[in-house]
Amino acid sequence: MSVAGLKKQFHKATQKVSEKVGGAEGTKLDDDFREMERKVDVTSRAVMEIMTKTIEYLQPNPASRAKLSMINTMSKIRGQEKGPGYPQAEALLAEAMLKFGRELGDDCNFGPALGEVGEAMRELSEVKDSLDMEVKQNFIDPLQNLHDKDLREIQHHLKKLEGRRLDFDYKKKRQGKIPDEELRQALEKFDESKEIAESSMFNLLEMDNKTSFISASKGVSAQTSNEPGVSNWGQHSAQWGPLPHRHPQTCRCPNGSALLPSSV
């Protein structure tokens, strides 16, 4: 940093200390500007928390989330394709049901019942994987883009505005001891930054596409509720009730004890 730059930073720090400690009055921004600044701050915090809570809703197991995040990070560092998806609880349950259903076979009713319900759970896990992808593309990614671009740009403009305000107030306090042209340039830069920050905040708060992710999330919910795996879940789960008719026969448990023959 040049000597002039260091000098300017020192002046800003001096002005900030005099305001914080000495109670000096700085240039006040109008109420409309402050209200927009407040709304932008709330929007920024809302975006971050909603993204976090949405991911927690879709991927409720914190240990699995952490493991998946680590795997994806390592894959990205190595330049590999994206790692495996989140292990849905329905998929794990389906795997267990299908495994033991195959081991039991068709000799007793419990095996086919496990197979039927396990297949339904597998379909449901695929629906949830599809939901994860849809929500990420149409809900989380737009929010992330809003946070990384628009909100970050606004924060940059506000930070620059605060720096120029401190510089202007420091020079205004020394009016008569510095050239008038220097004070005029400081005021022009402050006004320029205020206008840019105000315009960027207004555009963010008024833009139409900010609400598009809400419409997208409603569409995802409606689409998912019509997926076969969800709509047929009641039919498949009914297999836990009346089981298919089979001829009476004896099934044996792994310990060798006999089960009573089915009465259906």
GROMACS .gro file of C-alpha atoms in nm:
model
  264
    1MET     CA    1   0.000   0.000   0.000
    2SER     CA    2   0.127   0.348  -0.088
    3VAL     CA    3   0.204   0.616   0.170
    4ALA     CA    4  -0.110   0.806   0.065
    5GLY     CA    5  -0.317   0.490   0.111
    6LEU     CA    6  -0.173   0.427   0.457
    7LYS     CA    7  -0.240   0.788   0.550
    8LYS     CA    8  -0.604   0.759   0.439
    9GLN     CA    9  -0.650   0.438   0.638
   10PHE     CA   10  -0.507   0.611   0.945
   11HIS     CA   11  -0.750   0.901   0.900
   12LYS     CA   12  -1.044   0.660   0.876
   13ALA     CA   13  -0.933   0.475   1.188
   14THR     CA   14  -0.891   0.804   1.373
   15GLN     CA   15  -1.242   0.914   1.278
   16LYS     CA   16  -1.391   0.578   1.378
   17VAL     CA   17  -1.224   0.589   1.719
   18SER     CA   18  -1.342   0.945   1.778
   19GLU     CA   19  -1.700   0.835   1.702
   20LYS     CA   20  -1.690   0.517   1.910
   21VAL     CA   21  -1.495   0.651   2.207
   22GLY     CA   22  -1.528   1.027   2.192
   23GLY     CA   23  -1.893   1.035   2.083
   24ALA     CA   24  -1.822   1.242   1.771
   25GLU     CA   25  -2.117   1.278   1.531
   26GLY     CA   26  -2.071   1.126   1.189
   27THR     CA   27  -2.267   1.201   0.873
   28LYS     CA   28  -2.615   1.053   0.913
   29LEU     CA   29  -2.776   0.850   0.639
   30ASP     CA   30  -3.148   0.904   0.579
   31ASP     CA   31  -3.414   0.677   0.731
   32ASP     CA   32  -3.510   0.521   0.396
   33PHE     CA   33  -3.151   0.414   0.339
   34ARG     CA   34  -3.123   0.267   0.688
   35GLU     CA   35  -3.451   0.079   0.642
   36MET     CA   36  -3.329  -0.074   0.316
   37GLU     CA   37  -3.003  -0.165   0.486
   38ARG     CA   38  -3.198  -0.337   0.765
   39LYS     CA   39  -3.409  -0.535   0.517
   40VAL     CA   40  -3.101  -0.643   0.323
   41ASP     CA   41  -2.941  -0.762   0.647
   42VAL     CA   42  -3.254  -0.961   0.736
   43THR     CA   43  -3.263  -1.105   0.383
   44SER     CA   44  -2.899  -1.214   0.410
   45ARG     CA   45  -2.956  -1.387   0.744
   46ALA     CA   46  -3.279  -1.545   0.619
   47VAL     CA   47  -3.110  -1.686   0.309
   48MET     CA   48  -2.831  -1.848   0.511
   49GLU     CA   49  -3.062  -1.998   0.773
   50ILE     CA   50  -3.320  -2.121   0.521
   51MET     CA   51  -3.049  -2.292   0.315
   52THR     CA   52  -2.915  -2.460   0.628
   53LYS     CA   53  -3.258  -2.569   0.752
   54THR     CA   54  -3.359  -2.696   0.407
   55ILE     CA   55  -3.050  -2.917   0.387
   56GLU     CA   56  -3.119  -3.042   0.741
   57TYR     CA   57  -3.477  -3.120   0.637
   58LEU     CA   58  -3.369  -3.316   0.329
   59GLN     CA   59  -3.069  -3.477   0.500
   60PRO     CA   60  -3.162  -3.512   0.869
   61ASN     CA   61  -2.867  -3.726   0.982
   62PRO     CA   62  -2.583  -3.486   1.082
   63ALA     CA   63  -2.317  -3.758   1.073
   64SER     CA   64  -2.416  -3.858   0.718
   65ARG     CA   65  -2.422  -3.490   0.613
   66ALA     CA   66  -2.072  -3.435   0.749
   67LYS     CA   67  -1.938  -3.750   0.585
   68LEU     CA   68  -2.100  -3.664   0.251
   69SER     CA   69  -1.965  -3.308   0.264
   70MET     CA   70  -1.612  -3.438   0.334
   71ILE     CA   71  -1.632  -3.691   0.049
   72ASN     CA   72  -1.758  -3.429  -0.198
   73THR     CA   73  -1.487  -3.184  -0.089
   74MET     CA   74  -1.213  -3.444  -0.137
   75SER     CA   75  -1.358  -3.540  -0.477
   76LYS     CA   76  -1.355  -3.175  -0.582
   77ILE     CA   77  -0.993  -3.131  -0.469
   78ARG     CA   78  -0.888  -3.439  -0.666
   79GLY     CA   79  -1.081  -3.323  -0.971
   80GLN     CA   80  -1.307  -3.624  -0.958
   81GLU     CA   81  -1.675  -3.642  -1.031
   82LYS     CA   82  -1.920  -3.575  -0.750
   83GLY     CA   83  -1.924  -3.849  -0.487
   84PRO     CA   84  -2.220  -4.059  -0.375
   85GLY     CA   85  -2.547  -3.901  -0.273
   86TYR     CA   86  -2.698  -3.879   0.073
   87PRO     CA   87  -2.784  -4.227   0.211
   88GLN     CA   88  -3.162  -4.211   0.241
   89ALA     CA   89  -3.304  -4.394   0.543
   90GLU     CA   90  -3.564  -4.550   0.312
   91ALA     CA   91  -3.287  -4.693   0.093
   92LEU     CA   92  -3.110  -4.848   0.392
   93LEU     CA   93  -3.437  -4.996   0.517
   94ALA     CA   94  -3.519  -5.124   0.168
   95GLU     CA   95  -3.178  -5.288   0.142
   96ALA     CA   96  -3.232  -5.473   0.470
   97MET     CA   97  -3.586  -5.580   0.377
   98LEU     CA   98  -3.488  -5.702   0.032
   99LYS     CA   99  -3.184  -5.885   0.168
  100PHE     CA  100  -3.379  -6.080   0.430
  101GLY     CA  101  -3.672  -6.127   0.195
  102ARG     CA  102  -3.438  -6.306  -0.047
  103GLU     CA  103  -3.288  -6.513   0.233
  104LEU     CA  104  -3.632  -6.623   0.354
  105GLY     CA  105  -3.750  -6.696   0.002
  106ASP     CA  106  -4.107  -6.783  -0.088
  107ASP     CA  107  -4.138  -7.073   0.155
  108CYS     CA  108  -4.317  -6.856   0.413
  109ASN     CA  109  -4.524  -6.542   0.386
  110PHE     CA  110  -4.282  -6.310   0.565
  111GLY     CA  111  -4.021  -6.330   0.288
  112PRO     CA  112  -4.245  -6.209   0.003
  113ALA     CA  113  -4.395  -5.944   0.233
  114LEU     CA  114  -4.048  -5.809   0.307
  115GLY     CA  115  -3.973  -5.810  -0.065
  116GLU     CA  116  -4.291  -5.617  -0.150
  117VAL     CA  117  -4.244  -5.350   0.115
  118GLY     CA  118  -3.869  -5.335   0.054
  119GLU     CA  119  -3.930  -5.261  -0.313
  120ALA     CA  120  -4.177  -4.987  -0.218
  121MET     CA  121  -3.920  -4.834   0.019
  122ARG     CA  122  -3.659  -4.848  -0.257
  123GLU     CA  123  -3.893  -4.658  -0.489
  124LEU     CA  124  -3.959  -4.407  -0.213
  125SER     CA  125  -3.586  -4.353  -0.162
  126GLU     CA  126  -3.551  -4.282  -0.535
  127VAL     CA  127  -3.831  -4.026  -0.508
  128LYS     CA  128  -3.648  -3.860  -0.219
  129ASP     CA  129  -3.324  -3.856  -0.422
  130SER     CA  130  -3.517  -3.688  -0.702
  131LEU     CA  131  -3.661  -3.440  -0.453
  132ASP     CA  132  -3.311  -3.360  -0.325
  133MET     CA  133  -3.195  -3.286  -0.679
  134GLU     CA  134  -3.500  -3.076  -0.765
  135VAL     CA  135  -3.477  -2.872  -0.445
  136LYS     CA  136  -3.104  -2.816  -0.493
  137GLN     CA  137  -3.144  -2.697  -0.852
  138ASN     CA  138  -3.458  -2.488  -0.808
  139PHE     CA  139  -3.438  -2.374  -0.446
  140ILE     CA  140  -3.097  -2.398  -0.282
  141ASP     CA  141  -2.885  -2.300  -0.584
  142PRO     CA  142  -3.084  -1.977  -0.650
  143LEU     CA  143  -3.050  -1.887  -0.282
  144GLN     CA  144  -2.678  -1.962  -0.290
  145ASN     CA  145  -2.642  -1.749  -0.603
  146LEU     CA  146  -2.834  -1.466  -0.434
  147HIS     CA  147  -2.602  -1.487  -0.134
  148ASP     CA  148  -2.275  -1.520  -0.327
  149LYS     CA  149  -2.343  -1.251  -0.586
  150ASP     CA  150  -2.611  -0.993  -0.506
  151LEU     CA  151  -2.582  -0.987  -0.127
  152ARG     CA  152  -2.203  -1.004  -0.133
  153GLU     CA  153  -2.190  -0.719  -0.384
  154ILE     CA  154  -2.417  -0.508  -0.164
  155GLN     CA  155  -2.196  -0.575   0.139
  156HIS     CA  156  -1.897  -0.462  -0.067
  157HIS     CA  157  -2.074  -0.137  -0.161
  158LEU     CA  158  -2.181  -0.073   0.200
  159LYS     CA  159  -1.829  -0.134   0.328
  160LYS     CA  160  -1.690   0.104   0.067
  161LEU     CA  161  -1.956   0.361   0.159
  162GLU     CA  162  -1.862   0.342   0.527
  163GLY     CA  163  -1.495   0.392   0.443
  164ARG     CA  164  -1.569   0.696   0.230
  165ARG     CA  165  -1.801   0.836   0.496
  166LEU     CA  166  -1.525   0.814   0.756
  167ASP     CA  167  -1.281   0.980   0.515
  168PHE     CA  168  -1.528   1.259   0.440
  169ASP     CA  169  -1.612   1.319   0.807
  170TYR     CA  170  -1.244   1.330   0.902
  171LYS     CA  171  -1.173   1.590   0.634
  172LYS     CA  172  -1.490   1.784   0.716
  173LYS     CA  173  -1.370   1.810   1.077
  174ARG     CA  174  -1.043   1.956   0.946
  175GLN     CA  175  -1.213   2.204   0.714
  176GLY     CA  176  -0.995   2.511   0.675
  177LYS     CA  177  -0.681   2.309   0.741
  178ILE     CA  178  -0.701   2.114   0.416
  179PRO     CA  179  -0.765   2.233   0.059
  180ASP     CA  180  -1.133   2.279  -0.030
  181GLU     CA  181  -1.084   2.066  -0.340
  182GLU     CA  182  -0.980   1.771  -0.124
  183LEU     CA  183  -1.296   1.805   0.085
  184ARG     CA  184  -1.511   1.839  -0.227
  185GLN     CA  185  -1.364   1.521  -0.377
  186ALA     CA  186  -1.427   1.332  -0.054
  187LEU     CA  187  -1.792   1.445  -0.058
  188GLU     CA  188  -1.834   1.344  -0.423
  189LYS     CA  189  -1.693   0.998  -0.355
  190PHE     CA  190  -1.921   0.957  -0.053
  191ASP     CA  191  -2.229   1.060  -0.253
  192GLU     CA  192  -2.127   0.829  -0.538
  193SER     CA  193  -2.091   0.530  -0.305
  194LYS     CA  194  -2.421   0.610  -0.135
  195GLU     CA  195  -2.601   0.619  -0.468
  196ILE     CA  196  -2.449   0.288  -0.582
  197ALA     CA  197  -2.528   0.114  -0.252
  198GLU     CA  198  -2.880   0.254  -0.247
  199SER     CA  199  -2.944   0.143  -0.605
  200SER     CA  200  -2.811  -0.209  -0.546
  201MET     CA  201  -3.023  -0.253  -0.231
  202PHE     CA  202  -3.334  -0.122  -0.405
  203ASN     CA  203  -3.282  -0.360  -0.699
  204LEU     CA  204  -3.241  -0.655  -0.464
  205LEU     CA  205  -3.551  -0.577  -0.258
  206GLU     CA  206  -3.768  -0.509  -0.563
  207MET     CA  207  -3.648  -0.771  -0.812
  208ASP     CA  208  -3.910  -1.015  -0.936
  209ASN     CA  209  -3.691  -1.324  -0.964
  210LYS     CA  210  -3.613  -1.321  -0.592
  211THR     CA  211  -3.943  -1.499  -0.528
  212SER     CA  212  -3.898  -1.750  -0.810
  213PHE     CA  213  -3.741  -2.005  -0.578
  214ILE     CA  214  -4.062  -2.005  -0.368
  215SER     CA  215  -4.269  -2.092  -0.674
  216ALA     CA  216  -4.011  -2.355  -0.765
  217SER     CA  217  -4.033  -2.515  -0.421
  218LYS     CA  218  -4.413  -2.536  -0.449
  219GLY     CA  219  -4.377  -2.699  -0.789
  220VAL     CA  220  -4.129  -2.951  -0.652
  221SER     CA  221  -4.366  -3.041  -0.367
  222ALA     CA  222  -4.658  -3.087  -0.604
  223GLN     CA  223  -4.450  -3.293  -0.847
  224THR     CA  224  -4.309  -3.517  -0.575
  225SER     CA  225  -4.650  -3.589  -0.422
  226ASN     CA  226  -4.755  -3.737  -0.757
  227GLU     CA  227  -4.453  -3.967  -0.787
  228PRO     CA  228  -4.545  -4.338  -0.813
  229GLY     CA  229  -4.333  -4.432  -0.515
  230VAL     CA  230  -4.537  -4.201  -0.292
  231SER     CA  231  -4.882  -4.255  -0.437
  232ASN     CA  232  -4.842  -4.635  -0.431
  233TRP     CA  233  -4.693  -4.645  -0.083
  234GLY     CA  234  -5.028  -4.721   0.081
  235GLN     CA  235  -5.088  -5.009  -0.158
  236HIS     CA  236  -4.747  -5.163  -0.095
  237SER     CA  237  -4.756  -5.112   0.280
  238ALA     CA  238  -5.087  -5.295   0.293
  239GLN     CA  239  -4.880  -5.611   0.250
  240TRP     CA  240  -4.805  -5.585   0.619
  241GLY     CA  241  -5.174  -5.667   0.669
  242PRO     CA  242  -5.334  -5.965   0.492
  243LEU     CA  243  -5.061  -6.177   0.337
  244PRO     CA  244  -5.093  -6.373   0.012
  245HIS     CA  245  -5.269  -6.709   0.046
  246ARG     CA  246  -5.027  -6.997   0.064
  247HIS     CA  247  -5.057  -7.365   0.154
  248PRO     CA  248  -4.991  -7.441   0.521
  249GLN     CA  249  -4.628  -7.523   0.571
  250THR     CA  250  -4.367  -7.501   0.842
  251CYS     CA  251  -4.093  -7.238   0.836
  252ARG     CA  252  -3.783  -7.274   1.045
  253CYS     CA  253  -3.598  -6.993   1.218
  254PRO     CA  254  -3.217  -6.971   1.199
  255ASN     CA  255  -3.190  -7.142   1.540
  256GLY     CA  256  -3.378  -7.443   1.405
  257SER     CA  257  -3.704  -7.394   1.594
  258ALA     CA  258  -4.018  -7.445   1.392
  259LEU     CA  259  -4.271  -7.172   1.330
  260LEU     CA  260  -4.638  -7.260   1.332
  261PRO     CA  261  -4.783  -7.300   0.983
  262SER     CA  262  -4.971  -7.003   0.847
  263SER     CA  263  -5.345  -7.016   0.891
  264VAL     CA  264  -5.421  -6.804   0.584
   0.00000   0.00000   0.00000
